[in-house]
PDB file of C-alpha atoms and ligand atoms in Angstrom:
ATOM      1  CA  MET A   1     -19.896 -12.919   8.941  1.00  0.00           C
ATOM      2  CA  LYS A   2     -21.352 -10.443   6.480  1.00  0.00           C
ATOM      3  CA  LEU A   3     -19.080  -7.516   7.300  1.00  0.00           C
ATOM      4  CA  GLU A   4     -16.065  -7.628   5.009  1.00  0.00           C
ATOM      5  CA  ARG A   5     -12.845  -8.474   6.848  1.00  0.00           C
ATOM      6  CA  ILE A   6      -9.914  -6.090   6.672  1.00  0.00           C
ATOM      7  CA  LEU A   7      -7.716  -7.556   3.931  1.00  0.00           C
ATOM      8  CA  PRO A   8     -10.596  -8.536   1.610  1.00  0.00           C
ATOM      9  CA  PHE A   9     -12.019  -5.031   2.063  1.00  0.00           C
ATOM     10  CA  ALA A  10      -8.679  -3.513   1.020  1.00  0.00           C
ATOM     11  CA  ARG A  11      -8.727  -5.614  -2.147  1.00  0.00           C
ATOM     12  CA  GLN A  12     -12.352  -4.772  -2.857  1.00  0.00           C
ATOM     13  CA  LEU A  13     -11.495  -1.057  -2.769  1.00  0.00           C
ATOM     14  CA  LEU A  14      -8.577  -1.604  -5.132  1.00  0.00           C
ATOM     15  CA  GLU A  15     -10.786  -3.583  -7.512  1.00  0.00           C
ATOM     16  CA  GLN A  16     -13.202  -0.662  -7.597  1.00  0.00           C
ATOM     17  CA  ALA A  17     -10.499   1.879  -8.329  1.00  0.00           C
ATOM     18  CA  VAL A  18      -8.212  -0.013 -10.708  1.00  0.00           C
ATOM     19  CA  SER A  19      -8.921  -1.101 -14.291  1.00  0.00           C
ATOM     20  CA  ARG A  20      -6.913  -3.036 -16.842  1.00  0.00           C
ATOM     21  CA  GLY A  21      -4.097  -0.962 -18.298  1.00  0.00           C
ATOM     22  CA  ASP A  22      -3.741   1.210 -15.167  1.00  0.00           C
ATOM     23  CA  ILE A  23      -0.614   2.200 -13.270  1.00  0.00           C
ATOM     24  CA  VAL A  24      -0.513   1.122  -9.599  1.00  0.00           C
ATOM     25  CA  VAL A  25       1.917   1.110  -6.665  1.00  0.00           C
ATOM     26  CA  ASP A  26       2.733  -1.471  -4.009  1.00  0.00           C
ATOM     27  CA  ALA A  27       4.564   0.747  -1.529  1.00  0.00           C
ATOM     28  CA  THR A  28       5.643  -2.140   0.765  1.00  0.00           C
ATOM     29  CA  LEU A  29       6.348  -5.287  -1.254  1.00  0.00           C
ATOM     30  CA  GLY A  30       7.049  -7.667   1.637  1.00  0.00           C
ATOM     31  CA  ASN A  31       6.358 -11.162   0.349  1.00  0.00           C
ATOM     32  CA  GLY A  32       4.674  -9.869  -2.802  1.00  0.00           C
ATOM     33  CA  HIS A  33       1.066 -10.904  -2.153  1.00  0.00           C
ATOM     34  CA  ASP A  34      -0.315  -7.445  -2.908  1.00  0.00           C
ATOM     35  CA  ALA A  35       1.984  -6.985  -5.903  1.00  0.00           C
ATOM     36  CA  LEU A  36       0.670 -10.233  -7.389  1.00  0.00           C
ATOM     37  CA  PHE A  37      -2.929  -9.152  -6.811  1.00  0.00           C
ATOM     38  CA  LEU A  38      -2.232  -5.775  -8.433  1.00  0.00           C
ATOM     39  CA  ALA A  39      -0.423  -7.352 -11.404  1.00  0.00           C
ATOM     40  CA  GLN A  40      -3.487  -9.505 -12.040  1.00  0.00           C
ATOM     41  CA  LEU A  41      -5.768  -6.447 -11.784  1.00  0.00           C
ATOM     42  CA  VAL A  42      -3.891  -4.243 -14.262  1.00  0.00           C
ATOM     43  CA  GLY A  43      -3.510  -6.922 -16.938  1.00  0.00           C
ATOM     44  CA  ASP A  44      -0.732  -7.077 -19.493  1.00  0.00           C
ATOM     45  CA  SER A  45      -1.073  -3.449 -20.578  1.00  0.00           C
ATOM     46  CA  GLY A  46      -0.776  -2.067 -17.031  1.00  0.00           C
ATOM     47  CA  ARG A  47       2.195  -1.641 -14.698  1.00  0.00           C
ATOM     48  CA  VAL A  48       2.889  -2.239 -11.013  1.00  0.00           C
ATOM     49  CA  TYR A  49       5.650  -0.214  -9.354  1.00  0.00           C
ATOM     50  CA  GLY A  50       6.839  -1.849  -6.125  1.00  0.00           C
ATOM     51  CA  PHE A  51       9.080  -0.643  -3.299  1.00  0.00           C
ATOM     52  CA  ASP A  52      10.828  -2.304  -0.384  1.00  0.00           C
ATOM     53  CA  ILE A  53      14.053  -1.548   1.413  1.00  0.00           C
ATOM     54  CA  GLN A  54      14.942  -5.216   2.027  1.00  0.00           C
ATOM     55  CA  GLU A  55      16.607  -7.434  -0.572  1.00  0.00           C
ATOM     56  CA  GLU A  56      14.787 -10.421   0.966  1.00  0.00           C
ATOM     57  CA  ALA A  57      11.430  -8.811   0.226  1.00  0.00           C
ATOM     58  CA  LEU A  58      12.433  -8.037  -3.360  1.00  0.00           C
ATOM     59  CA  ASN A  59      13.546 -11.644  -3.849  1.00  0.00           C
ATOM     60  CA  HIS A  60      10.337 -13.105  -2.405  1.00  0.00           C
ATOM     61  CA  SER A  61       8.205 -10.759  -4.489  1.00  0.00           C
ATOM     62  CA  MET A  62      10.119 -11.452  -7.719  1.00  0.00           C
ATOM     63  CA  GLU A  63       9.807 -15.181  -7.085  1.00  0.00           C
ATOM     64  CA  ARG A  64       6.047 -14.917  -6.529  1.00  0.00           C
ATOM     65  CA  LEU A  65       5.526 -12.913  -9.725  1.00  0.00           C
ATOM     66  CA  ARG A  66       7.822 -15.252 -11.668  1.00  0.00           C
ATOM     67  CA  GLU A  67       5.789 -18.286 -10.510  1.00  0.00           C
ATOM     68  CA  HIS A  68       2.714 -16.651 -12.023  1.00  0.00           C
ATOM     69  CA  GLN A  69       4.585 -15.500 -15.136  1.00  0.00           C
ATOM     70  CA  LEU A  70       3.728 -11.886 -14.419  1.00  0.00           C
ATOM     71  CA  LEU A  71       7.199 -10.411 -13.984  1.00  0.00           C
ATOM     72  CA  GLU A  72       6.905  -8.343 -17.160  1.00  0.00           C
ATOM     73  CA  ARG A  73       4.063  -6.308 -15.604  1.00  0.00           C
ATOM     74  CA  VAL A  74       6.142  -5.077 -12.662  1.00  0.00           C
ATOM     75  CA  THR A  75       9.041  -2.736 -11.901  1.00  0.00           C
ATOM     76  CA  PHE A  76      10.461  -3.225  -8.411  1.00  0.00           C
ATOM     77  CA  PHE A  77      12.815  -0.851  -6.610  1.00  0.00           C
ATOM     78  CA  GLN A  78      14.979  -1.760  -3.651  1.00  0.00           C
ATOM     79  CA  LYS A  79      14.513   1.622  -2.034  1.00  0.00           C
ATOM     80  CA  GLY A  80      12.143   3.371   0.311  1.00  0.00           C
ATOM     81  CA  HIS A  81       8.685   4.435  -0.869  1.00  0.00           C
ATOM     82  CA  GLU A  82       9.638   7.982   0.142  1.00  0.00           C
ATOM     83  CA  HIS A  83      11.434   8.049  -3.249  1.00  0.00           C
ATOM     84  CA  VAL A  84       8.221   7.283  -5.141  1.00  0.00           C
ATOM     85  CA  SER A  85       7.954  10.569  -6.987  1.00  0.00           C
ATOM     86  CA  ASN A  86      11.401  10.491  -8.575  1.00  0.00           C
ATOM     87  CA  SER A  87      11.332   6.712  -9.192  1.00  0.00           C
ATOM     88  CA  ILE A  88       8.162   6.505 -11.280  1.00  0.00           C
ATOM     89  CA  PRO A  89       8.661   7.950 -14.767  1.00  0.00           C
ATOM     90  CA  PRO A  90       6.915  11.331 -15.278  1.00  0.00           C
ATOM     91  CA  ILE A  91       4.837   9.855 -18.117  1.00  0.00           C
ATOM     92  CA  HIS A  92       2.991   7.761 -15.518  1.00  0.00           C
ATOM     93  CA  HIS A  93       2.366  10.627 -13.085  1.00  0.00           C
ATOM     94  CA  GLY A  94      -1.352  11.455 -13.065  1.00  0.00           C
ATOM     95  CA  ARG A  95      -2.221   7.909 -14.223  1.00  0.00           C
ATOM     96  CA  ILE A  96      -1.907   6.041 -10.917  1.00  0.00           C
ATOM     97  CA  THR A  97      -5.309   4.710  -9.829  1.00  0.00           C
ATOM     98  CA  GLY A  98      -4.361   2.522  -6.861  1.00  0.00           C
ATOM     99  CA  ALA A  99      -1.662   2.243  -4.214  1.00  0.00           C
ATOM    100  CA  ILE A 100      -1.309   0.092  -1.126  1.00  0.00           C
ATOM    101  CA  PHE A 101       0.826   0.362   1.992  1.00  0.00           C
ATOM    102  CA  ASN A 102       0.823  -2.784   4.114  1.00  0.00           C
ATOM    103  CA  LEU A 103       2.680  -1.314   7.077  1.00  0.00           C
ATOM    104  CA  GLY A 104       4.843  -2.839   9.790  1.00  0.00           C
ATOM    105  CA  TYR A 105       7.477  -5.586   9.432  1.00  0.00           C
ATOM    106  CA  LEU A 106       8.093  -8.328   6.889  1.00  0.00           C
ATOM    107  CA  PRO A 107       6.156 -11.447   7.974  1.00  0.00           C
ATOM    108  CA  GLY A 108       8.709 -14.179   8.686  1.00  0.00           C
ATOM    109  CA  GLY A 109      11.536 -11.605   8.441  1.00  0.00           C
ATOM    110  CA  ASP A 110      13.424  -9.177  10.673  1.00  0.00           C
ATOM    111  CA  LYS A 111      10.858  -7.607  13.019  1.00  0.00           C
ATOM    112  CA  THR A 112      13.155  -4.695  13.819  1.00  0.00           C
ATOM    113  CA  ILE A 113      12.845  -3.364  10.251  1.00  0.00           C
ATOM    114  CA  VAL A 114       9.529  -1.548  10.212  1.00  0.00           C
ATOM    115  CA  THR A 115       7.866   1.245   8.299  1.00  0.00           C
ATOM    116  CA  LYS A 116       8.308   4.686   9.882  1.00  0.00           C
ATOM    117  CA  PRO A 117       5.820   7.557  10.160  1.00  0.00           C
ATOM    118  CA  ASP A 118       7.919  10.270   8.477  1.00  0.00           C
ATOM    119  CA  THR A 119       8.778   8.235   5.381  1.00  0.00           C
ATOM    120  CA  THR A 120       5.273   6.738   5.140  1.00  0.00           C
ATOM    121  CA  ILE A 121       3.712  10.214   5.311  1.00  0.00           C
ATOM    122  CA  SER A 122       6.174  11.603   2.771  1.00  0.00           C
ATOM    123  CA  ALA A 123       5.262   8.789   0.343  1.00  0.00           C
ATOM    124  CA  ILE A 124       1.509   9.284   0.824  1.00  0.00           C
ATOM    125  CA  ASP A 125       1.885  12.997   0.218  1.00  0.00           C
ATOM    126  CA  GLN A 126       3.862  12.445  -3.002  1.00  0.00           C
ATOM    127  CA  LEU A 127       1.381   9.818  -4.183  1.00  0.00           C
ATOM    128  CA  LEU A 128      -1.595  12.088  -3.566  1.00  0.00           C
ATOM    129  CA  GLU A 129      -0.011  14.530  -6.025  1.00  0.00           C
ATOM    130  CA  MET A 130       0.668  11.752  -8.541  1.00  0.00           C
ATOM    131  CA  MET A 131      -2.670   9.891  -8.426  1.00  0.00           C
ATOM    132  CA  ALA A 132      -5.398  10.183 -11.035  1.00  0.00           C
ATOM    133  CA  PRO A 133      -8.660  11.722  -9.740  1.00  0.00           C
ATOM    134  CA  GLU A 134     -10.631   8.997  -7.889  1.00  0.00           C
ATOM    135  CA  GLY A 135      -7.425   7.022  -7.413  1.00  0.00           C
ATOM    136  CA  ILE A 136      -7.310   5.287  -4.028  1.00  0.00           C
ATOM    137  CA  ILE A 137      -4.441   4.884  -1.560  1.00  0.00           C
ATOM    138  CA  ILE A 138      -4.969   2.076   0.972  1.00  0.00           C
ATOM    139  CA  LEU A 139      -3.107   2.005   4.277  1.00  0.00           C
ATOM    140  CA  VAL A 140      -3.285  -1.244   6.237  1.00  0.00           C
ATOM    141  CA  ILE A 141      -2.178  -0.185   9.706  1.00  0.00           C
ATOM    142  CA  TYR A 142      -0.743  -2.804  12.077  1.00  0.00           C
ATOM    143  CA  HIS A 143      -0.697  -1.330  15.562  1.00  0.00           C
ATOM    144  CA  GLY A 144      -0.152  -4.451  17.699  1.00  0.00           C
ATOM    145  CA  HIS A 145       3.590  -3.699  18.075  1.00  0.00           C
ATOM    146  CA  ILE A 146       5.010  -0.593  19.774  1.00  0.00           C
ATOM    147  CA  GLU A 147       6.371   1.107  16.637  1.00  0.00           C
ATOM    148  CA  GLY A 148       3.088   0.316  14.890  1.00  0.00           C
ATOM    149  CA  ALA A 149       1.097   2.102  17.579  1.00  0.00           C
ATOM    150  CA  VAL A 150       3.352   5.156  17.219  1.00  0.00           C
ATOM    151  CA  GLU A 151       3.015   5.067  13.431  1.00  0.00           C
ATOM    152  CA  ARG A 152      -0.778   4.758  13.765  1.00  0.00           C
ATOM    153  CA  ASP A 153      -0.963   7.926  15.855  1.00  0.00           C
ATOM    154  CA  TYR A 154       1.147   9.977  13.430  1.00  0.00           C
ATOM    155  CA  LEU A 155      -0.760   8.661  10.433  1.00  0.00           C
ATOM    156  CA  LEU A 156      -4.194   9.319  11.891  1.00  0.00           C
ATOM    157  CA  ARG A 157      -3.173  12.879  12.739  1.00  0.00           C
ATOM    158  CA  TYR A 158      -1.841  13.364   9.195  1.00  0.00           C
ATOM    159  CA  VAL A 159      -4.824  11.845   7.322  1.00  0.00           C
ATOM    160  CA  LYS A 160      -7.381  13.669   9.455  1.00  0.00           C
ATOM    161  CA  GLY A 161      -5.642  16.880   8.421  1.00  0.00           C
ATOM    162  CA  ILE A 162      -5.909  16.261   4.664  1.00  0.00           C
ATOM    163  CA  ASP A 163      -8.131  18.965   3.184  1.00  0.00           C
ATOM    164  CA  GLN A 164     -11.507  17.461   2.280  1.00  0.00           C
ATOM    165  CA  LYS A 165     -11.287  19.288  -1.046  1.00  0.00           C
ATOM    166  CA  ARG A 166      -8.141  17.273  -1.782  1.00  0.00           C
ATOM    167  CA  ALA A 167      -9.329  13.774  -0.801  1.00  0.00           C
ATOM    168  CA  HIS A 168     -12.003  11.676   0.889  1.00  0.00           C
ATOM    169  CA  VAL A 169     -10.558   9.775   3.856  1.00  0.00           C
ATOM    170  CA  LEU A 170     -12.205   6.650   5.277  1.00  0.00           C
ATOM    171  CA  GLN A 171     -11.299   4.577   8.357  1.00  0.00           C
ATOM    172  CA  TYR A 172     -12.538   0.954   8.398  1.00  0.00           C
ATOM    173  CA  GLN A 173     -11.936  -0.862  11.668  1.00  0.00           C
ATOM    174  CA  PHE A 174     -13.435  -3.494  13.945  1.00  0.00           C
ATOM    175  CA  ILE A 175     -13.459  -1.707  17.271  1.00  0.00           C
ATOM    176  CA  ASN A 176     -14.356  -4.512  19.692  1.00  0.00           C
ATOM    177  CA  GLN A 177     -11.652  -7.057  18.818  1.00  0.00           C
ATOM    178  CA  LYS A 178      -8.769  -8.020  21.111  1.00  0.00           C
ATOM    179  CA  ASN A 179      -5.035  -7.659  20.378  1.00  0.00           C
ATOM    180  CA  ASN A 180      -5.258  -4.579  18.149  1.00  0.00           C
ATOM    181  CA  PRO A 181      -5.957  -6.215  14.780  1.00  0.00           C
ATOM    182  CA  PRO A 182      -5.026  -4.209  11.668  1.00  0.00           C
ATOM    183  CA  PHE A 183      -7.364  -1.606  10.236  1.00  0.00           C
ATOM    184  CA  ILE A 184      -7.678   0.343   7.024  1.00  0.00           C
ATOM    185  CA  VAL A 185      -7.436   3.966   6.072  1.00  0.00           C
ATOM    186  CA  ALA A 186      -8.483   4.622   2.459  1.00  0.00           C
ATOM    187  CA  ILE A 187      -7.702   7.951   0.794  1.00  0.00           C
ATOM    188  CA  GLU A 188      -9.530   8.769  -2.446  1.00  0.00           C
ATOM    189  CA  LYS A 189      -8.111  11.693  -4.380  1.00  0.00           C
ATOM    190  CA  ARG A 190     -10.759  14.161  -5.573  1.00  0.00           C
TER     191      ARG A 190
HETATM  192  N1  SAM B 201       2.455  -6.222   1.300  1.00  0.00           N
HETATM  193  C1  SAM B 201       3.322  -7.250   1.803  1.00  0.00           C
HETATM  194  C2  SAM B 201       2.860  -8.627   1.352  1.00  0.00           C
HETATM  195  O1  SAM B 201       1.919  -8.714   0.549  1.00  0.00           O
HETATM  196  O2  SAM B 201       3.462  -9.620   1.757  1.00  0.00           O
HETATM  197  C3  SAM B 201       3.601  -7.132   3.285  1.00  0.00           C
HETATM  198  C4  SAM B 201       4.382  -5.870   3.628  1.00  0.00           C
HETATM  199  S1  SAM B 201       5.215  -5.941   5.173  1.00  0.00           S
HETATM  200  C5  SAM B 201       3.897  -5.840   6.302  1.00  0.00           C
HETATM  201  C6  SAM B 201       6.005  -4.356   5.329  1.00  0.00           C
HETATM  202  C7  SAM B 201       7.229  -4.184   4.432  1.00  0.00           C
HETATM  203  O3  SAM B 201       7.566  -2.788   4.400  1.00  0.00           O
HETATM  204  C8  SAM B 201       8.486  -4.926   4.898  1.00  0.00           C
HETATM  205  O4  SAM B 201       8.890  -5.844   3.930  1.00  0.00           O
HETATM  206  C9  SAM B 201       9.531  -3.786   5.049  1.00  0.00           C
HETATM  207  O5  SAM B 201      10.835  -4.132   4.614  1.00  0.00           O
HETATM  208  C10 SAM B 201       8.953  -2.705   4.166  1.00  0.00           C
HETATM  209  N2  SAM B 201       9.436  -1.342   4.427  1.00  0.00           N
HETATM  210  C11 SAM B 201       9.873  -0.780   5.571  1.00  0.00           C
HETATM  211  N3  SAM B 201      10.210   0.525   5.368  1.00  0.00           N
HETATM  212  C12 SAM B 201       9.976   0.775   4.048  1.00  0.00           C
HETATM  213  C13 SAM B 201      10.112   1.936   3.211  1.00  0.00           C
HETATM  214  N4  SAM B 201      10.564   3.096   3.695  1.00  0.00           N
HETATM  215  N5  SAM B 201       9.778   1.812   1.917  1.00  0.00           N
HETATM  216  C14 SAM B 201       9.310   0.657   1.395  1.00  0.00           C
HETATM  217  N6  SAM B 201       9.156  -0.483   2.144  1.00  0.00           N
HETATM  218  C15 SAM B 201       9.480  -0.409   3.445  1.00  0.00           C
END
């Protein structure tokens, strides 16, 4: 298949937006796959800020980064991404070039703990203020579970309402696949 699949496309967008030495955000650490990818992208002079509300996710993510000897590039918070603005030091505001939200529940974890529309939207809104121009926020939206479908509807309404002078907003989705596979919304700050 020549069309890029969803997760590789998310990473391709981040690769385009992020350079060595940059500041980036993993808004939903989960098992730390995205945090590891981001830590490799920013190099040893960059920094990855990561958020998750579950201790289990923090532990898995720390372990993954430790295995790759990249722990010194990351700062992880066990708190919701809705606290992003007052968690990232002011000196790094305006320097964030990439952020990713992999929404839904922790794979292999408690499926009742899911991301929620109001806190997700609050975090996106704060990040949009804090990004560098041409910085990209990626949302990977899982809408195969009930809460995910609700979150999808709120998020699409919110992102469609972002002023086009403030950001470019792209939706990337396979529209003829069964079982509601995830899709991407990418928001590029202008
Ligand atoms: N990116 C992850 C990876 O690479 O493995 C997968 C993320 S998983 C789909 C979603 C995560 O979001 C869960 O670990 C969950 O605990 C977390 N989460 C839920 N609400 C959150 C919030 N308000 N702030 C930050 N993380 C949250």
